[in-house]
Amino acid sequence: MSTPRAAATFEQRGIRPPSKEAVTVGESDLKFIHLRNGEDTSLLQYVRNGGIAFPHIMVPEALQLRGAATTSRSGDALAGGVSILRKQAEATQEPRQLQDEANGSSKVVKGSEPESAVATAVSHALWLWNAKHHAPEFLYQTRTQVLLTTESWLPASIAQRVFGHVSGTASAARTDAEEVEHAEDQRSMLTMTEGPITCIAWHPHRSLVAIAHRATDAVFLYDLAHDTWCSNVLQNAYMQGITSLAWQPNCGYTLAVGCTAGVCLWSMLPGSHSQQPADSQQVPSLGAAQFSAWMTLMSFPLLGSSHKYPASLSHSDKSTLHRSDASVSALAFSSSGQWLVTGHQTHGHLTVWDVALGSATPIRRSGNSSRSATLHVGISPNGRYVVSTHASGQLRLWETENWTSRVWSDLRVNASQIVWSPDSRSLFFAVAGSADIFALALYRPPPSLEAEIALVTSFEPHDTAPSDGGSNSTERIRVGAAIKSLALDPKGQRLVVSFEDDSASAMADISLLAVYLVSAEALFRAGASSSALMPLGYIRGPGWGEQLRVDTTDSALPESSTKKKRARLGLPIPSWLGFAPNFESGALLSVAWANGKVSFVPMLFNAG
């Protein structure tokens, strides 16, 4: 790892954050516009200078969705998933059918020709064939019976410890139930701290946003061009524990949803009343009209696990899908849309999909346990490289011609979200618990893996006064903490940073986003005095709004109302951030906040 290049910090450049009463509207002329109230004249001046103001959209924490209505509206949304699973079930039943046919045929031959050597040979051959194909199943059944018998003899506490992770036992069932309860508690905690939105995905060719709702495991679609929500909601019994979303490029409306069961691939077809584009060659907009949608649950190659999901589920079925080899933690499409890469929650291997054929190829490199689970997957814009980060602290770079890789294991802790530059020659990333931003630079054309990691800059926490004074003239804001996530605009000129919420940053205002000017070419200039990242400004999101605060000293207040009403402390933190793929005037940042709001912050500049 090379030494860092000298770079001015936000404090050294005199860049101060907006006050806590302000909200950021956008950027114009390398300056961010912050409004403190509806009478602020800065908005009028911003619009007169060509600025664009986008409204916030709101996603509530709790929603009541009617599963049956959603399914029928989506055009039998469950049918696609069941079709794949039924094929798997039929595939496992075929050997049994062949076995029955084989046993039956052997009996007929044996009965009609008891003295025939040919019949004896055929019978032996069929017996050997059955033994070869069903020996693993027989051994597994025998093993399960032995384990169940042994488990029944042991005290419950000892059996739980010994058989807690052995599939098919009562102890394993209790362990699964405890894991489900823990997952639900964790989800409730995340909803409280990070809000109802799990992740967001922009359509690559339209102003359409897919939003995953944490509490309901449903996906909502918002059409920014027409400022309207699509009437359909994507929801399915298999779609539990959503972790990631990605639209398939060059394929109309196809959305991949990574979740506990694997990849739910949604295909959508605009209805006859949908918005028609002016250009007849473009795909019609989904708009507010209902559209047809169906889901296919993509089947994964097993990596040694005997766990299988049920062949069918309905919305009324409360069965919980547990983590398995198929559980997806991250996914990404290639720029052509021809293949999809998925990372997993229970192991460090990647799976490469040919989406058209529905075939999957596992690439086994980074460990078989959850300690090597994949944290992030990113495909370069030219499709020639894939980068993955793992819970073991590894960062692995793949070339996609022969699928060879190079690994960096000397990172102090886990690498967080990774963003590629548009020329596919470099990428930026941060590591958990650190305020440092790193860059990986590729010095030769693909498929070369000759690359170097360099520390580019570090965000230094500091106290400062707000830029607009605020309501309190003595107000001081603590800025900066460990970096949580990064977002780089498609033109490669703006890098946005969010900060981690931890005990070390208890006094820091982590509701702020820091923005850098990017000059990726500086990574390739030997001895360059300028840094690849230069501080630009801060972004502050919308507040909680009016909140009902409870006076706990009032004994006349009923206990039930005390539980229902709670005060929000501080400002809502950003839970997800990313850029729209196409924005002609510069870059359009979208941020999901813990209060359920999604804000759109335009950054106006000339590319190049």
PDB file of N, CA, C and O in Angstrom, residues 37 45 47 55 80-81 100 159 167 175 203 246 250 253 289 342 349 376 432 435 466 490 505 585:
ATOM      1  N   ASN A  37     -35.996  27.792   5.918  1.00  0.00           N
ATOM      2  CA  ASN A  37     -37.453  27.798   6.039  1.00  0.00           C
ATOM      3  C   ASN A  37     -38.042  28.119   4.674  1.00  0.00           C
ATOM      4  O   ASN A  37     -37.322  28.385   3.700  1.00  0.00           O
ATOM      5  N   GLN A  45     -33.350  32.314  -5.928  1.00  0.00           N
ATOM      6  CA  GLN A  45     -32.123  32.630  -6.648  1.00  0.00           C
ATOM      7  C   GLN A  45     -31.539  31.381  -7.300  1.00  0.00           C
ATOM      8  O   GLN A  45     -31.038  31.427  -8.432  1.00  0.00           O
ATOM      9  N   VAL A  47     -33.224  28.733  -8.371  1.00  0.00           N
ATOM     10  CA  VAL A  47     -34.042  28.356  -9.531  1.00  0.00           C
ATOM     11  C   VAL A  47     -33.801  29.306 -10.692  1.00  0.00           C
ATOM     12  O   VAL A  47     -33.735  28.897 -11.857  1.00  0.00           O
ATOM     13  N   PRO A  55     -39.019  17.371  -5.099  1.00  0.00           N
ATOM     14  CA  PRO A  55     -39.721  17.137  -3.830  1.00  0.00           C
ATOM     15  C   PRO A  55     -39.206  15.871  -3.148  1.00  0.00           C
ATOM     16  O   PRO A  55     -38.666  14.969  -3.793  1.00  0.00           O
ATOM     17  N   GLY A  80     -44.097 -17.615 -11.308  1.00  0.00           N
ATOM     18  CA  GLY A  80     -42.731 -17.771 -11.791  1.00  0.00           C
ATOM     19  C   GLY A  80     -41.859 -18.501 -10.811  1.00  0.00           C
ATOM     20  O   GLY A  80     -41.107 -19.394 -11.164  1.00  0.00           O
ATOM     21  N   GLY A  81     -41.964 -18.107  -9.519  1.00  0.00           N
ATOM     22  CA  GLY A  81     -41.130 -18.754  -8.523  1.00  0.00           C
ATOM     23  C   GLY A  81     -41.473 -20.206  -8.356  1.00  0.00           C
ATOM     24  O   GLY A  81     -40.604 -21.060  -8.230  1.00  0.00           O
ATOM     25  N   ASP A 100     -38.533 -46.937  -9.306  1.00  0.00           N
ATOM     26  CA  ASP A 100     -39.736 -47.760  -9.273  1.00  0.00           C
ATOM     27  C   ASP A 100     -39.915 -48.514 -10.584  1.00  0.00           C
ATOM     28  O   ASP A 100     -40.251 -49.708 -10.599  1.00  0.00           O
ATOM     29  N   ALA A 159     -28.129 -31.567  24.331  1.00  0.00           N
ATOM     30  CA  ALA A 159     -28.540 -31.832  22.942  1.00  0.00           C
ATOM     31  C   ALA A 159     -28.525 -30.561  22.115  1.00  0.00           C
ATOM     32  O   ALA A 159     -28.121 -30.562  20.952  1.00  0.00           O
ATOM     33  N   SER A 167     -28.890 -30.373  10.748  1.00  0.00           N
ATOM     34  CA  SER A 167     -30.198 -30.265  10.119  1.00  0.00           C
ATOM     35  C   SER A 167     -31.003 -31.539  10.347  1.00  0.00           C
ATOM     36  O   SER A 167     -30.478 -32.649  10.372  1.00  0.00           O
ATOM     37  N   THR A 175     -32.839 -24.002  17.368  1.00  0.00           N
ATOM     38  CA  THR A 175     -31.816 -23.012  17.012  1.00  0.00           C
ATOM     39  C   THR A 175     -32.310 -22.097  15.902  1.00  0.00           C
ATOM     40  O   THR A 175     -32.101 -20.880  15.939  1.00  0.00           O
ATOM     41  N   HIS A 203     -33.433   2.637 -12.182  1.00  0.00           N
ATOM     42  CA  HIS A 203     -33.492   1.999 -13.496  1.00  0.00           C
ATOM     43  C   HIS A 203     -32.398   2.598 -14.382  1.00  0.00           C
ATOM     44  O   HIS A 203     -32.180   3.814 -14.352  1.00  0.00           O
ATOM     45  N   ALA A 246     -31.181  -4.633  -8.011  1.00  0.00           N
ATOM     46  CA  ALA A 246     -30.472  -4.208  -9.221  1.00  0.00           C
ATOM     47  C   ALA A 246     -31.372  -4.404 -10.429  1.00  0.00           C
ATOM     48  O   ALA A 246     -31.963  -5.482 -10.596  1.00  0.00           O
ATOM     49  N   ASN A 250     -30.579  -2.922 -20.413  1.00  0.00           N
ATOM     50  CA  ASN A 250     -30.945  -3.328 -21.781  1.00  0.00           C
ATOM     51  C   ASN A 250     -31.982  -4.434 -21.799  1.00  0.00           C
ATOM     52  O   ASN A 250     -31.961  -5.315 -22.669  1.00  0.00           O
ATOM     53  N   TYR A 253     -38.022  -3.833 -18.210  1.00  0.00           N
ATOM     54  CA  TYR A 253     -38.237  -3.722 -16.778  1.00  0.00           C
ATOM     55  C   TYR A 253     -38.018  -5.093 -16.126  1.00  0.00           C
ATOM     56  O   TYR A 253     -38.961  -5.871 -15.937  1.00  0.00           O
ATOM     57  N   ALA A 289     -50.470   3.510 -13.915  1.00  0.00           N
ATOM     58  CA  ALA A 289     -51.394   2.454 -14.314  1.00  0.00           C
ATOM     59  C   ALA A 289     -50.866   1.087 -13.875  1.00  0.00           C
ATOM     60  O   ALA A 289     -49.671   0.895 -13.686  1.00  0.00           O
ATOM     61  N   THR A 342     -23.551 -12.653  -7.846  1.00  0.00           N
ATOM     62  CA  THR A 342     -24.131 -12.594  -6.511  1.00  0.00           C
ATOM     63  C   THR A 342     -23.106 -13.030  -5.474  1.00  0.00           C
ATOM     64  O   THR A 342     -22.316 -13.945  -5.690  1.00  0.00           O
ATOM     65  N   HIS A 349     -17.946 -17.507  -1.486  1.00  0.00           N
ATOM     66  CA  HIS A 349     -17.915 -17.791  -2.924  1.00  0.00           C
ATOM     67  C   HIS A 349     -18.866 -16.858  -3.678  1.00  0.00           C
ATOM     68  O   HIS A 349     -19.889 -16.422  -3.138  1.00  0.00           O
ATOM     69  N   HIS A 376     -19.828  -6.977  -0.297  1.00  0.00           N
ATOM     70  CA  HIS A 376     -20.147  -6.097  -1.421  1.00  0.00           C
ATOM     71  C   HIS A 376     -19.601  -6.699  -2.709  1.00  0.00           C
ATOM     72  O   HIS A 376     -18.553  -7.349  -2.701  1.00  0.00           O
ATOM     73  N   ALA A 432     -14.206  -0.420   7.511  1.00  0.00           N
ATOM     74  CA  ALA A 432     -15.053  -0.221   8.683  1.00  0.00           C
ATOM     75  C   ALA A 432     -14.251   0.326   9.861  1.00  0.00           C
ATOM     76  O   ALA A 432     -13.119  -0.088  10.106  1.00  0.00           O
ATOM     77  N   ALA A 435     -11.818   6.511   9.177  1.00  0.00           N
ATOM     78  CA  ALA A 435     -12.193   7.701   8.408  1.00  0.00           C
ATOM     79  C   ALA A 435     -11.357   7.842   7.145  1.00  0.00           C
ATOM     80  O   ALA A 435     -11.388   8.891   6.498  1.00  0.00           O
ATOM     81  N   PRO A 466     -21.664  26.525  12.298  1.00  0.00           N
ATOM     82  CA  PRO A 466     -22.413  26.354  11.055  1.00  0.00           C
ATOM     83  C   PRO A 466     -22.182  27.515  10.098  1.00  0.00           C
ATOM     84  O   PRO A 466     -21.871  28.635  10.517  1.00  0.00           O
ATOM     85  N   PRO A 490     -22.041   8.913 -11.924  1.00  0.00           N
ATOM     86  CA  PRO A 490     -21.663   8.213 -13.157  1.00  0.00           C
ATOM     87  C   PRO A 490     -20.626   8.944 -13.999  1.00  0.00           C
ATOM     88  O   PRO A 490     -19.933   8.307 -14.798  1.00  0.00           O
ATOM     89  N   SER A 505     -18.684   8.045  17.896  1.00  0.00           N
ATOM     90  CA  SER A 505     -19.206   9.250  17.240  1.00  0.00           C
ATOM     91  C   SER A 505     -20.466   9.754  17.932  1.00  0.00           C
ATOM     92  O   SER A 505     -21.340  10.332  17.299  1.00  0.00           O
ATOM     93  N   SER A 585     -27.646  17.333 -16.641  1.00  0.00           N
ATOM     94  CA  SER A 585     -27.132  18.604 -16.120  1.00  0.00           C
ATOM     95  C   SER A 585     -25.996  18.439 -15.120  1.00  0.00           C
ATOM     96  O   SER A 585     -25.509  19.430 -14.587  1.00  0.00           O
TER      97      SER A 585
END
